[in-house]
Coordinates of C-alpha atoms in Angstrom, one line a residue:
Chain H
M1 CA 146.3 82.8 -82.0
T2 CA 144.3 80.5 -79.6
T3 CA 143.4 79.9 -76.1
E4 CA 142.6 77.0 -74.3
N5 CA 140.0 76.9 -71.2
H6 CA 142.5 75.4 -68.4
P7 CA 141.4 76.8 -65.2
I8 CA 145.2 78.1 -64.5
D9 CA 145.1 80.0 -67.7
Q10 CA 141.8 81.6 -66.7
L11 CA 143.1 82.5 -63.5
F12 CA 146.3 84.1 -64.6
K13 CA 144.7 85.8 -67.5
E14 CA 142.1 87.5 -65.3
K15 CA 144.2 88.6 -62.8
L16 CA 147.4 89.5 -65.0
G17 CA 146.2 90.1 -68.4
S18 CA 145.3 93.6 -67.5
L19 CA 147.8 94.3 -64.9
E20 CA 148.6 98.0 -64.5
K21 CA 151.9 98.8 -62.0
N22 CA 153.3 102.6 -62.0
P23 CA 157.3 101.9 -62.7
P24 CA 159.8 103.7 -60.2
A25 CA 160.1 107.5 -60.7
G26 CA 163.2 108.7 -62.5
L27 CA 162.7 105.8 -65.2
M28 CA 161.7 108.5 -67.9
D29 CA 164.4 110.6 -67.2
Q30 CA 167.1 107.4 -67.9
I31 CA 165.1 106.7 -71.2
S32 CA 165.2 110.4 -72.1
A33 CA 169.3 110.4 -71.9
K34 CA 169.3 107.0 -73.7
V35 CA 167.5 108.6 -76.4
A36 CA 169.6 111.6 -76.7
F37 CA 172.6 109.4 -76.5
R38 CA 171.9 106.9 -79.2
G39 CA 170.6 109.8 -81.3
K40 CA 174.2 111.1 -81.2
I41 CA 175.8 107.7 -81.9
R42 CA 173.4 107.4 -85.1
R43 CA 174.3 110.8 -86.4
M44 CA 177.8 109.9 -85.7
N45 CA 177.4 106.6 -87.3
Q46 CA 175.8 108.5 -90.3
V47 CA 178.9 110.7 -90.7
K48 CA 181.0 107.9 -90.4
T49 CA 179.4 106.3 -93.2
A50 CA 179.7 109.2 -95.5
I51 CA 183.3 109.4 -94.2
G52 CA 183.7 106.0 -95.3
I53 CA 182.2 105.9 -98.9
A54 CA 184.2 109.1 -99.5
A55 CA 187.4 107.1 -98.6
A56 CA 186.0 104.3 -101.0
M57 CA 185.5 106.7 -103.5
L58 CA 188.5 108.5 -103.3
L59 CA 190.5 105.3 -103.5
I60 CA 188.7 104.3 -106.8
M61 CA 189.2 107.7 -108.4
M62 CA 192.8 107.6 -107.5
A63 CA 193.4 104.3 -109.2
G64 CA 191.5 105.6 -112.4
W65 CA 193.6 108.8 -112.3
Y66 CA 196.7 106.2 -112.2
S67 CA 195.3 104.4 -114.8
M68 CA 194.8 107.3 -116.9
D69 CA 198.2 108.5 -115.9
Q70 CA 200.0 105.7 -117.0
T71 CA 198.0 105.9 -120.5
R72 CA 199.5 109.4 -120.9
I73 CA 203.0 108.7 -119.9
A74 CA 203.2 106.1 -122.3
K75 CA 201.9 108.4 -125.2
N76 CA 204.4 111.3 -124.1
Q77 CA 207.3 108.4 -124.3
M78 CA 206.7 107.9 -127.5
P79 CA 206.2 111.8 -129.1
L80 CA 205.2 112.0 -132.8
Q81 CA 207.1 114.8 -134.2
I82 CA 207.5 115.6 -137.9
P83 CA 211.1 117.1 -139.1
Q84 CA 211.1 119.9 -141.2
I85 CA 211.6 118.9 -144.5
N86 CA 211.5 121.7 -147.3
T87 CA 211.8 119.6 -150.7
P88 CA 208.3 119.1 -151.9
A89 CA 208.9 115.6 -152.4
L90 CA 209.9 114.9 -149.1
A91 CA 207.1 116.5 -147.6
K92 CA 204.8 114.3 -149.7
T93 CA 206.9 111.1 -148.9
N94 CA 206.6 112.4 -145.1
Q95 CA 202.9 112.8 -145.4
E96 CA 202.9 109.4 -146.8
S97 CA 205.0 108.0 -144.0
L98 CA 202.0 110.0 -141.5
D99 CA 199.5 107.8 -143.3
I100 CA 201.1 104.5 -142.9
K101 CA 201.7 104.5 -139.1
P102 CA 202.7 106.7 -135.9
T103 CA 205.5 104.6 -135.7
V104 CA 207.0 106.4 -139.0
N105 CA 206.4 109.9 -137.7
Q106 CA 208.0 108.8 -134.3
I107 CA 211.3 107.6 -135.5
A108 CA 211.4 110.3 -138.2
A109 CA 211.2 112.8 -135.1
N110 CA 213.6 110.9 -133.6
Q111 CA 216.1 111.8 -136.6
H112 CA 218.3 108.9 -137.0
T113 CA 217.9 106.2 -139.2
I114 CA 218.4 102.5 -138.8
Q115 CA 219.8 101.5 -142.5
T116 CA 218.6 97.8 -143.1
T117 CA 220.5 96.7 -146.5
P118 CA 222.3 99.0 -148.7
A119 CA 220.3 97.5 -151.7
K120 CA 217.1 98.8 -150.1
N121 CA 218.2 102.2 -149.7
T122 CA 219.8 102.3 -153.0
S123 CA 216.8 101.3 -154.9
L124 CA 214.5 103.7 -153.0
Q125 CA 216.6 106.9 -153.2
S126 CA 216.7 106.1 -156.6
A127 CA 213.0 106.9 -157.2
K128 CA 212.3 109.4 -154.7
P129 CA 213.6 110.7 -151.3
S130 CA 214.5 107.3 -149.6
K131 CA 211.8 105.5 -147.5
S132 CA 212.4 102.7 -145.6
L133 CA 209.7 100.4 -144.1
T134 CA 210.6 97.3 -142.0
V135 CA 208.3 95.5 -139.9
Q136 CA 209.6 93.1 -137.0
K137 CA 206.5 90.9 -135.7
N138 CA 205.6 92.2 -132.4
K139 CA 209.0 94.4 -131.9
V140 CA 209.7 97.0 -133.7
V141 CA 208.1 98.9 -136.5
S142 CA 210.3 101.5 -138.1
A143 CA 210.4 103.2 -141.2
S144 CA 212.1 106.8 -141.9
V145 CA 212.7 109.4 -144.3
S146 CA 216.3 109.8 -144.3
D147 CA 217.9 112.8 -144.2
G148 CA 221.6 114.3 -143.2
A149 CA 224.0 111.5 -144.0
S150 CA 221.7 109.0 -145.3
L151 CA 220.0 111.1 -147.8
L152 CA 223.7 112.5 -149.0
A153 CA 224.4 108.8 -149.5
A154 CA 220.8 108.3 -152.0
Q155 CA 221.8 111.2 -153.8
T156 CA 225.2 109.6 -154.9
A157 CA 223.8 106.2 -155.6
S158 CA 222.8 104.4 -159.0
K159 CA 219.7 106.3 -160.8
E160 CA 218.7 103.2 -162.6
P161 CA 217.1 101.1 -160.5
S162 CA 217.8 97.6 -160.8
K163 CA 215.1 95.3 -161.6
A164 CA 215.2 93.6 -158.0
A165 CA 215.2 97.1 -156.7
K166 CA 211.9 97.7 -158.5
Q167 CA 210.6 94.8 -157.1
E168 CA 211.2 95.9 -153.6
E169 CA 209.9 98.8 -154.2
N170 CA 206.7 97.4 -154.9
T171 CA 206.7 95.3 -152.1
V172 CA 207.3 98.3 -149.7
K173 CA 204.5 100.1 -151.8
T174 CA 202.3 97.1 -151.2
K175 CA 202.9 96.8 -148.0
A176 CA 202.6 101.0 -147.1
A177 CA 198.8 100.5 -149.2
E178 CA 198.1 97.7 -146.8
E179 CA 199.2 99.6 -143.8
K180 CA 197.5 102.6 -144.7
T181 CA 194.2 100.4 -145.2
V182 CA 194.6 98.7 -141.5
V183 CA 195.3 102.3 -140.1
K184 CA 192.0 103.8 -141.8
E185 CA 190.3 100.9 -140.5
K186 CA 191.7 101.2 -137.1
S187 CA 191.0 105.0 -137.2
K188 CA 187.3 104.2 -138.0
T189 CA 187.2 101.6 -135.1
E190 CA 188.6 104.3 -132.6
S191 CA 186.3 106.6 -133.9
G192 CA 183.3 104.3 -133.0
S193 CA 185.4 103.4 -129.5
N194 CA 185.3 107.2 -129.1
N195 CA 182.0 107.6 -129.5
F196 CA 181.2 104.8 -127.4
Q197 CA 183.4 106.0 -124.8
K198 CA 181.5 109.7 -124.8
K199 CA 178.4 107.5 -124.4
N200 CA 179.4 105.4 -121.6
P201 CA 182.5 106.7 -119.9
P202 CA 184.8 104.6 -119.0
L203 CA 185.0 103.1 -115.1
Y204 CA 188.0 103.1 -113.1
F205 CA 188.5 100.8 -110.4
A206 CA 190.9 100.7 -107.5
D207 CA 193.5 98.1 -107.7
A208 CA 192.7 96.8 -104.5
G209 CA 194.4 94.7 -102.2
V210 CA 192.9 93.0 -99.4
V211 CA 193.7 92.7 -96.0
K212 CA 191.3 91.3 -93.7
Q213 CA 190.7 94.0 -90.9
T214 CA 188.0 93.6 -88.5
P215 CA 186.9 96.2 -86.9
S216 CA 188.7 96.8 -83.6
R217 CA 185.3 96.6 -81.6
E218 CA 183.9 93.7 -83.5
S219 CA 187.1 91.8 -83.3
G220 CA 185.2 88.5 -82.3
K221 CA 186.5 85.3 -83.5
G222 CA 186.0 83.9 -86.8
N223 CA 185.2 87.0 -88.6
W224 CA 185.7 87.2 -92.3
G225 CA 186.8 90.3 -94.1
I226 CA 188.0 92.1 -97.7
T227 CA 190.0 95.1 -97.6
A228 CA 190.7 97.3 -101.0
E229 CA 194.2 99.3 -100.4
L230 CA 196.1 101.6 -102.4
S231 CA 199.6 103.0 -101.9
P232 CA 202.3 105.3 -103.4
S233 CA 205.6 103.5 -103.0
V234 CA 209.5 104.3 -103.6
A235 CA 212.5 101.8 -103.8
S236 CA 216.0 102.1 -102.8
Q237 CA 218.3 99.8 -104.5
S238 CA 221.0 97.6 -102.8
V239 CA 223.4 97.2 -105.7
S240 CA 227.3 96.9 -105.0
G241 CA 230.0 99.0 -107.1
A242 CA 227.4 100.8 -109.0
T243 CA 228.7 103.8 -111.2
A244 CA 226.1 104.3 -112.9
N245 CA 223.3 107.2 -112.2
T246 CA 220.3 105.8 -111.4
T247 CA 217.0 107.1 -109.7
Q248 CA 214.3 105.4 -108.8
Q249 CA 210.9 106.7 -109.8
S250 CA 207.9 106.6 -107.4
T251 CA 205.3 104.0 -108.1
V252 CA 201.4 103.0 -106.8
S253 CA 200.5 99.8 -105.8
G254 CA 197.3 98.3 -104.2
G255 CA 195.4 95.2 -104.4
M256 CA 192.4 93.4 -102.8
L257 CA 193.3 90.9 -99.7
A258 CA 190.5 88.4 -97.8
S259 CA 191.5 87.9 -94.3
Y260 CA 190.4 85.9 -91.2
Q261 CA 190.3 86.9 -87.9
V262 CA 191.8 83.9 -86.1
S263 CA 191.5 84.9 -82.5
K264 CA 190.9 88.0 -81.0
R265 CA 194.1 90.0 -82.0
I266 CA 195.3 87.8 -84.7
K267 CA 194.0 87.5 -88.2
V268 CA 195.9 86.3 -91.5
S269 CA 195.2 87.7 -94.7
S270 CA 196.1 86.7 -98.5
G271 CA 195.0 88.0 -102.1
I272 CA 196.3 89.5 -104.7
R273 CA 198.3 93.0 -104.9
F274 CA 199.6 94.8 -108.1
S275 CA 203.2 95.9 -107.5
Q276 CA 206.0 97.9 -109.6
M277 CA 209.6 98.9 -110.2
K278 CA 210.6 101.8 -112.1
Q279 CA 214.0 103.7 -112.6
D280 CA 216.0 105.4 -115.1
T281 CA 219.7 105.0 -115.6
H282 CA 222.5 107.0 -117.5
T283 CA 225.0 104.8 -118.4
S284 CA 227.0 102.9 -121.2
Y285 CA 226.4 99.9 -123.0
T286 CA 227.8 97.8 -125.7
L287 CA 225.8 96.4 -128.6
S288 CA 225.4 93.1 -130.0
Q289 CA 223.1 91.4 -132.1
T290 CA 222.0 87.6 -132.2
S291 CA 218.9 86.4 -134.3
G292 CA 218.1 89.8 -135.0
I293 CA 217.6 91.5 -131.8
T294 CA 219.8 93.9 -130.8
Y295 CA 221.1 94.1 -127.2
L296 CA 222.3 96.5 -124.9
Q297 CA 224.3 95.2 -122.4
P298 CA 225.9 97.6 -119.5
V299 CA 229.8 98.0 -119.4
D300 CA 229.1 98.1 -115.5
K301 CA 226.6 95.0 -115.2
A302 CA 226.3 96.5 -111.5
A303 CA 225.0 99.5 -112.7
N304 CA 222.2 98.2 -114.7
L305 CA 219.6 97.1 -111.8
A306 CA 217.8 94.9 -113.4
G307 CA 220.4 93.3 -115.8
D308 CA 220.5 93.6 -119.5
V309 CA 218.3 95.3 -122.0
S310 CA 216.8 93.9 -125.0
L311 CA 215.9 95.9 -127.5
Y312 CA 213.8 94.6 -130.4
L313 CA 215.4 96.1 -133.6
P314 CA 215.3 94.6 -137.3
A315 CA 219.3 93.8 -137.7
V316 CA 221.4 96.8 -137.8
S317 CA 224.7 97.4 -139.2
S318 CA 224.7 100.8 -137.3
I319 CA 222.8 103.4 -135.4
V320 CA 222.6 106.5 -137.3
Y321 CA 221.8 110.0 -136.0
S322 CA 220.7 113.2 -137.5
N323 CA 224.0 114.9 -137.3
G324 CA 225.4 111.9 -139.3
M325 CA 227.2 110.6 -136.5
K326 CA 227.3 106.7 -136.3
T327 CA 227.5 104.0 -133.6
N328 CA 228.7 100.7 -134.5
P329 CA 227.8 97.4 -132.5
T330 CA 231.0 97.3 -131.0
D331 CA 231.0 101.2 -129.8
N332 CA 229.7 101.8 -126.4
F333 CA 226.7 103.2 -126.3
T334 CA 225.8 105.8 -124.0
S335 CA 222.2 106.5 -123.1
D336 CA 219.2 106.7 -120.6
I337 CA 217.1 103.6 -120.1
A338 CA 214.1 103.7 -118.6
Q339 CA 212.9 100.3 -116.9
E340 CA 209.7 99.0 -115.8
L341 CA 208.7 96.1 -114.2
K342 CA 205.2 95.2 -113.4
Y343 CA 204.3 92.3 -110.8
L344 CA 201.5 90.5 -109.3
E345 CA 202.0 89.6 -105.8
V346 CA 200.1 87.1 -103.9
P347 CA 200.9 87.9 -100.3
F348 CA 200.2 85.8 -97.1
Q349 CA 200.5 87.9 -94.1
A350 CA 199.6 88.1 -90.6
T351 CA 198.3 91.1 -87.9
Y352 CA 198.9 90.7 -84.3
K353 CA 196.7 93.8 -83.1
I354 CA 198.9 95.4 -79.9
I355 CA 196.0 98.1 -79.0
D356 CA 192.7 97.0 -79.9
T357 CA 190.0 99.7 -79.1
Y358 CA 188.5 102.0 -81.9
L359 CA 191.7 103.2 -82.7
S360 CA 193.8 99.8 -83.4
V361 CA 197.4 99.6 -83.9
G362 CA 199.0 96.5 -85.0
V363 CA 202.2 95.1 -86.8
T364 CA 202.0 93.1 -89.8
G365 CA 204.5 90.9 -91.3
G366 CA 204.7 88.3 -94.1
L367 CA 205.6 86.9 -97.3
S368 CA 205.0 87.0 -101.0
T369 CA 205.3 85.5 -104.2
N370 CA 205.7 87.9 -106.9
F371 CA 204.8 87.2 -110.5
L372 CA 206.3 88.9 -113.5
V373 CA 203.9 90.6 -115.9
G374 CA 204.9 93.2 -117.3
N375 CA 208.7 94.0 -118.6
H376 CA 209.3 97.2 -120.5
A377 CA 212.4 99.3 -121.2
I378 CA 213.1 102.6 -123.2
I379 CA 216.3 104.1 -124.2
T380 CA 216.3 107.7 -124.8
Q381 CA 219.6 109.9 -125.9
N382 CA 219.0 114.0 -125.2
G383 CA 215.0 113.2 -124.5
I384 CA 214.4 111.5 -127.7
N385 CA 213.2 108.1 -127.6
L386 CA 215.3 105.8 -129.5
S387 CA 214.0 102.6 -129.1
N388 CA 211.6 100.1 -126.8
G389 CA 212.8 97.0 -125.6
S390 CA 212.6 95.0 -122.7
T391 CA 215.0 94.3 -119.6
G392 CA 216.5 91.1 -120.0
N393 CA 217.8 88.4 -117.7
V394 CA 214.8 89.1 -115.4
R395 CA 213.4 86.5 -113.1
D396 CA 209.9 85.5 -113.7
I397 CA 209.3 84.9 -110.0
L398 CA 210.6 86.9 -106.8
F399 CA 210.2 86.1 -103.1
S400 CA 209.6 89.3 -100.8
S401 CA 208.9 89.7 -97.3
S402 CA 207.5 92.8 -95.5
A403 CA 206.6 94.4 -92.4
G404 CA 204.5 97.2 -91.3
I405 CA 202.4 99.2 -88.6
E406 CA 199.0 99.3 -89.2
V407 CA 196.9 101.7 -87.7
G408 CA 192.9 101.5 -88.1
Y409 CA 189.7 103.5 -87.3
G410 CA 186.4 102.2 -87.3
L411 CA 184.3 104.5 -89.5
A412 CA 181.0 102.1 -89.1
K413 CA 180.2 99.0 -87.3
N414 CA 181.5 96.8 -90.0
L415 CA 183.8 99.5 -92.1
I416 CA 187.4 100.4 -91.1
I417 CA 190.2 102.5 -92.5
T418 CA 193.5 101.7 -92.2
I419 CA 196.9 103.1 -92.8
E420 CA 200.0 101.2 -92.8
P421 CA 203.5 102.2 -93.7
R422 CA 205.1 99.1 -94.6
I423 CA 208.7 97.8 -95.9
K424 CA 209.2 95.2 -98.7
Q425 CA 212.3 93.4 -99.1
Y426 CA 212.7 91.0 -102.1
L427 CA 214.6 88.2 -101.1
N428 CA 216.3 87.0 -104.5
S429 CA 218.0 89.1 -107.1
V430 CA 215.3 90.9 -109.8
S431 CA 218.2 89.7 -112.2
S432 CA 219.2 86.2 -113.2
N433 CA 222.4 87.7 -114.3
D434 CA 224.8 86.3 -112.0
Q435 CA 226.8 89.3 -112.0
V436 CA 223.9 91.9 -111.0
N437 CA 222.6 91.4 -107.6
Y438 CA 219.7 93.9 -107.4
K439 CA 217.3 93.4 -104.3
P440 CA 215.4 96.1 -104.0
T441 CA 213.8 97.5 -100.6
Q442 CA 210.5 99.3 -101.4
I443 CA 208.5 101.6 -99.0
G444 CA 204.9 102.3 -98.7
I445 CA 202.4 103.9 -96.9
F446 CA 199.0 101.9 -97.6
T447 CA 196.1 103.3 -97.5
G448 CA 193.0 100.6 -97.0
L449 CA 189.2 100.3 -96.6
T450 CA 188.1 97.0 -94.7
F451 CA 184.5 95.6 -95.0
S452 CA 184.2 92.9 -92.5
F453 CA 181.3 90.3 -92.6
N454 CA 180.1 89.3 -89.3
Chain L
M1 CA 140.6 110.0 -71.3
L2 CA 142.7 111.1 -74.2
S3 CA 141.1 110.8 -77.5
V4 CA 142.4 109.4 -80.5
T5 CA 143.0 112.6 -81.9
Q6 CA 145.3 113.4 -79.3
L7 CA 146.8 110.1 -79.1
E8 CA 148.1 110.8 -82.9
E9 CA 149.1 114.2 -82.4
I10 CA 151.6 113.0 -79.7
I11 CA 152.6 109.8 -81.6
Y12 CA 153.4 112.6 -84.5
K13 CA 155.5 114.9 -81.9
C14 CA 157.6 111.7 -80.9
R15 CA 158.2 110.8 -84.4
E16 CA 160.2 114.6 -84.3
E17 CA 161.8 113.3 -81.2
N18 CA 159.9 115.8 -79.1
N19 CA 160.8 115.2 -75.5
G20 CA 157.5 116.7 -74.3
A21 CA 155.6 114.3 -76.4
Q22 CA 157.8 111.3 -75.5
T23 CA 157.5 111.9 -71.8
A24 CA 153.3 112.2 -72.3
L25 CA 153.3 109.0 -74.0
Y26 CA 155.4 107.1 -71.4
R27 CA 152.7 108.7 -68.5
L28 CA 150.3 107.1 -70.8
F29 CA 151.4 104.0 -71.3
S30 CA 154.2 103.3 -68.9
S31 CA 152.1 101.5 -65.9
K32 CA 150.5 99.2 -68.7
M33 CA 153.7 98.1 -70.1
Y34 CA 155.2 97.7 -67.0
G35 CA 152.5 95.4 -65.7
V36 CA 153.1 93.7 -69.2
C37 CA 157.2 93.5 -68.4
L38 CA 156.8 91.9 -65.1
R39 CA 155.2 89.0 -66.1
Y40 CA 157.9 88.1 -68.3
A41 CA 160.6 89.1 -66.0
R42 CA 161.7 87.0 -63.2
D43 CA 161.6 90.6 -60.7
S44 CA 161.0 94.1 -60.8
S45 CA 164.6 94.5 -61.7
E46 CA 164.5 92.8 -64.9
A47 CA 160.8 93.9 -65.6
E48 CA 162.6 97.4 -65.5
D49 CA 165.5 97.0 -68.0
I50 CA 162.5 95.7 -70.2
L51 CA 160.5 98.9 -69.7
Q52 CA 163.5 101.2 -70.6
E53 CA 164.5 99.1 -73.5
G54 CA 161.1 98.5 -74.6
F55 CA 160.5 102.5 -74.8
L56 CA 163.7 103.1 -76.1
R57 CA 162.5 100.9 -79.0
V58 CA 159.1 102.8 -79.4
F59 CA 160.8 105.9 -79.5
T60 CA 162.9 105.1 -82.2
K61 CA 160.5 102.8 -84.2
I62 CA 157.8 104.9 -84.0
R63 CA 158.0 106.1 -87.6
Q64 CA 157.2 102.4 -88.5
F65 CA 153.6 102.8 -86.6
E66 CA 151.2 103.0 -89.6
F67 CA 148.2 103.9 -87.7
K68 CA 146.9 100.5 -88.8
G69 CA 145.2 98.9 -85.4
S70 CA 145.4 99.4 -81.9
F71 CA 149.0 101.8 -80.7
E72 CA 148.8 100.3 -77.1
G73 CA 148.9 96.5 -79.3
W74 CA 151.5 97.6 -81.0
M75 CA 153.7 98.9 -78.0
R76 CA 153.1 95.8 -76.1
R77 CA 154.5 93.8 -78.8
I78 CA 157.4 95.8 -78.6
M79 CA 157.8 95.0 -74.8
V80 CA 156.9 91.1 -75.6
N81 CA 159.4 91.2 -78.1
T82 CA 162.1 92.9 -75.8
A83 CA 161.2 90.4 -73.4
L84 CA 162.0 87.3 -75.7
E85 CA 165.2 89.0 -76.8
K86 CA 166.4 89.2 -73.4
F87 CA 165.2 85.3 -72.7
R88 CA 167.2 84.3 -75.8
K89 CA 170.3 86.2 -74.5
N90 CA 170.0 84.7 -70.9
D91 CA 168.8 81.5 -72.1
R92 CA 170.0 78.6 -70.1
L93 CA 169.3 74.9 -69.9
Y94 CA 167.5 74.1 -66.7
P95 CA 167.6 70.5 -65.1
V96 CA 164.5 68.8 -65.4
E97 CA 163.2 68.5 -62.1
E98 CA 161.1 66.3 -60.0
M99 CA 157.7 67.9 -59.7
S100 CA 154.6 66.7 -58.4
I101 CA 151.1 67.6 -59.9
Y102 CA 147.7 67.8 -58.7
E103 CA 145.1 65.9 -60.6
A104 CA 142.3 68.1 -59.6
T105 CA 142.1 71.1 -57.5
N106 CA 138.5 72.5 -56.3
W107 CA 138.7 76.2 -57.4
V108 CA 136.0 78.0 -55.3
D109 CA 134.9 81.9 -56.0
E110 CA 136.1 82.3 -52.3
T111 CA 139.5 81.1 -52.9
I112 CA 140.0 83.1 -56.6
S113 CA 138.8 86.5 -55.2
S114 CA 141.1 86.1 -52.2
I115 CA 143.9 85.9 -55.1
T116 CA 145.4 88.9 -55.7
A117 CA 147.5 89.6 -58.7
D118 CA 150.6 90.3 -56.9
D119 CA 150.4 86.6 -55.3
L120 CA 150.0 85.4 -59.1
L121 CA 152.7 87.8 -60.3
R122 CA 155.2 86.5 -57.7
I123 CA 154.2 82.9 -58.7
I124 CA 154.7 83.3 -62.2
Q125 CA 157.8 85.1 -61.8
E126 CA 158.9 82.1 -59.5
L127 CA 158.6 79.9 -63.2
P128 CA 161.8 78.6 -64.8
P129 CA 162.1 81.6 -67.7
R130 CA 161.3 79.2 -71.0
Y131 CA 158.2 77.9 -69.0
R132 CA 157.2 81.3 -68.1
M133 CA 157.7 82.9 -71.6
V134 CA 155.7 80.0 -72.6
F135 CA 153.1 80.2 -70.6
N136 CA 152.8 84.2 -70.9
L137 CA 152.6 83.9 -74.8
Y138 CA 150.0 81.3 -74.6
A139 CA 147.5 81.7 -71.7
I140 CA 147.5 85.5 -71.4
E141 CA 148.7 86.7 -75.1
G142 CA 146.9 84.0 -76.9
Y143 CA 149.2 83.0 -79.1
S144 CA 149.3 79.2 -80.8
H145 CA 152.4 77.0 -80.3
L146 CA 153.1 77.2 -83.8
E147 CA 153.3 81.2 -83.2
I148 CA 155.5 80.8 -80.1
G149 CA 157.6 78.0 -81.5
E150 CA 158.7 80.4 -84.4
M151 CA 159.1 83.8 -81.7
M152 CA 161.1 81.3 -79.7
N153 CA 163.0 79.2 -81.8
I154 CA 161.6 75.9 -80.6
S155 CA 159.1 73.3 -81.8
E156 CA 156.0 73.5 -81.6
G157 CA 155.9 70.1 -79.3
T158 CA 158.3 71.8 -77.3
S159 CA 156.0 74.7 -76.5
K160 CA 153.4 72.3 -75.6
S161 CA 155.6 70.6 -73.3
N162 CA 156.9 73.9 -71.7
L163 CA 153.3 75.1 -71.2
S164 CA 152.2 71.5 -69.5
R165 CA 155.1 71.8 -67.4
A166 CA 154.2 75.6 -66.5
R167 CA 150.8 74.7 -65.7
I168 CA 151.8 71.9 -63.2
I169 CA 154.3 74.0 -61.4
L170 CA 152.0 77.1 -61.1
Q171 CA 148.8 74.6 -60.4
K172 CA 151.1 73.0 -57.5
S173 CA 152.0 76.8 -55.9
V174 CA 148.4 78.1 -56.4
A175 CA 147.2 75.1 -54.5
E176 CA 149.9 74.9 -51.9
N177 CA 148.9 78.8 -51.2
F178 CA 145.6 78.9 -51.8
G179 CA 144.0 75.7 -52.3
N180 CA 141.7 73.8 -50.4
E181 CA 142.2 70.3 -51.3
K182 CA 145.8 68.8 -52.0
K183 CA 146.0 65.4 -53.6
L184 CA 149.2 64.7 -55.1
V185 CA 148.4 61.5 -57.5
K186 CA 152.1 61.0 -59.4
K187 CA 155.3 62.2 -59.8
V188 CA 156.9 63.2 -63.3
L189 CA 160.4 63.6 -64.8

């Protein structure tokens, strides 16, 4: 601090430096009232912040639960069952099968055999109960212990294995040994991974989707915000002429969006969102094979909502069930098919606030581009998984429009929680097959948490 | 006269949001703080607003007082800062006025003694806000131009210029009302 000896400065400092004046009466009462009011506001803000944190944690936990649930469902869809076989030799073979790969057990549990070639079966069955192992890159690995009709066929085959058959058998054994080694190593790795996971529990992050939602009381121009949102979604189909029994499954979608407050009432937002379509269909298919891939083509095209189904099986001459029934490629094949399509959505949407107070209400609308990132189909019959595959003729990019009503409540100065019932309509057909016109409508209730930067 | 211990007791109770202690603290310092506020305000109404907001801050931030230095000085800084914030919110550009300055004023003891604090208060409140702020901070509070520049978000040169202009206006007002010799020397923009 510094001073300067100026007569004006000195005059004012002398006279006003220690000036004392009594303030008007009643001012302290006003101060006391304001102190009490601010105390209440502060406590309310603390409660709101706590609620906001709890809501954010709930969103994260839901996403984590969903992620875990998906893993569990995937495992349940491939039950490992070992058929009851009394023959010691068969039991031994089954044990070997167990060591080879879980898929072996799966197929065994399904109690059907995919017969690759008669020569293979003959050669294997001559040495011991037949075991066939076929590896198809990236698609299906099947190995099965034949029973029923196939086992009977093996017993009637030649007891003297040919040289080629022996060579084939050796090849199979080598492959089995290799597989066994790989499985053991994988098991060790997984065991190590489990130990690591025990020490470091996995973290689950919410599938976020951001919708910029500036708190209504801070709805100034030029504010940026970020929102995480999560929603259960249900879909309805709009397929004409469908005769199949199709059930839409509920899914969860969510994402993160960044938004910008263009004006007091208008904001625009964009980001990335994860969405899914799931459906179970019971209908008839015809089998066909091309380049080693078996295709199931629905008899009623419109019934298969997302198009044809491709099963990546080795070249099959027939599908044989445990009861000995065979299905030829030319036969109609009736089964249940579960289809799942996953998309990453890039939305561009705008929100107009009708009511702009602590409790804000606005209408939202926008367009999205959806990129296919996951395609999975499971064929089941009588609850048994027959094979995994994917849905064919699915477009990689879909366009959709959405509209909703957003209700927001400010939890804190920069934090707002929103609930938005939203309807989403796909604008082009999911399938590129001309005979399948599938443009689903999805409805979801999005719960979001927005943090605004201002 | 309040002892240091008694004041500390009141401060501790104020930290616990004790209404009685808050009232006691207000009674102890309100007149001094109101005097500060009056110097920075354009009128008594604005001074009351500053005082009210200042005391609210004192009560909410009193936990931050670490009993280092004078409590009165700490309160005074809060009042000054509150006044500065109010000034920043309401800051407007004032047109540069043509003013006359007096090269020399013969201050005699009689003249000085006849000027009351209320007179000077009225004169200082008539200053443009920016000049009033700078003059108060420099001449009465004792801040340097560098400090004032940081506090008011202006340059050191601007602070000096504002002080100079404030002095000119004050000198003119005092001379017109109380001076015994008036000599117009030049005009500046």
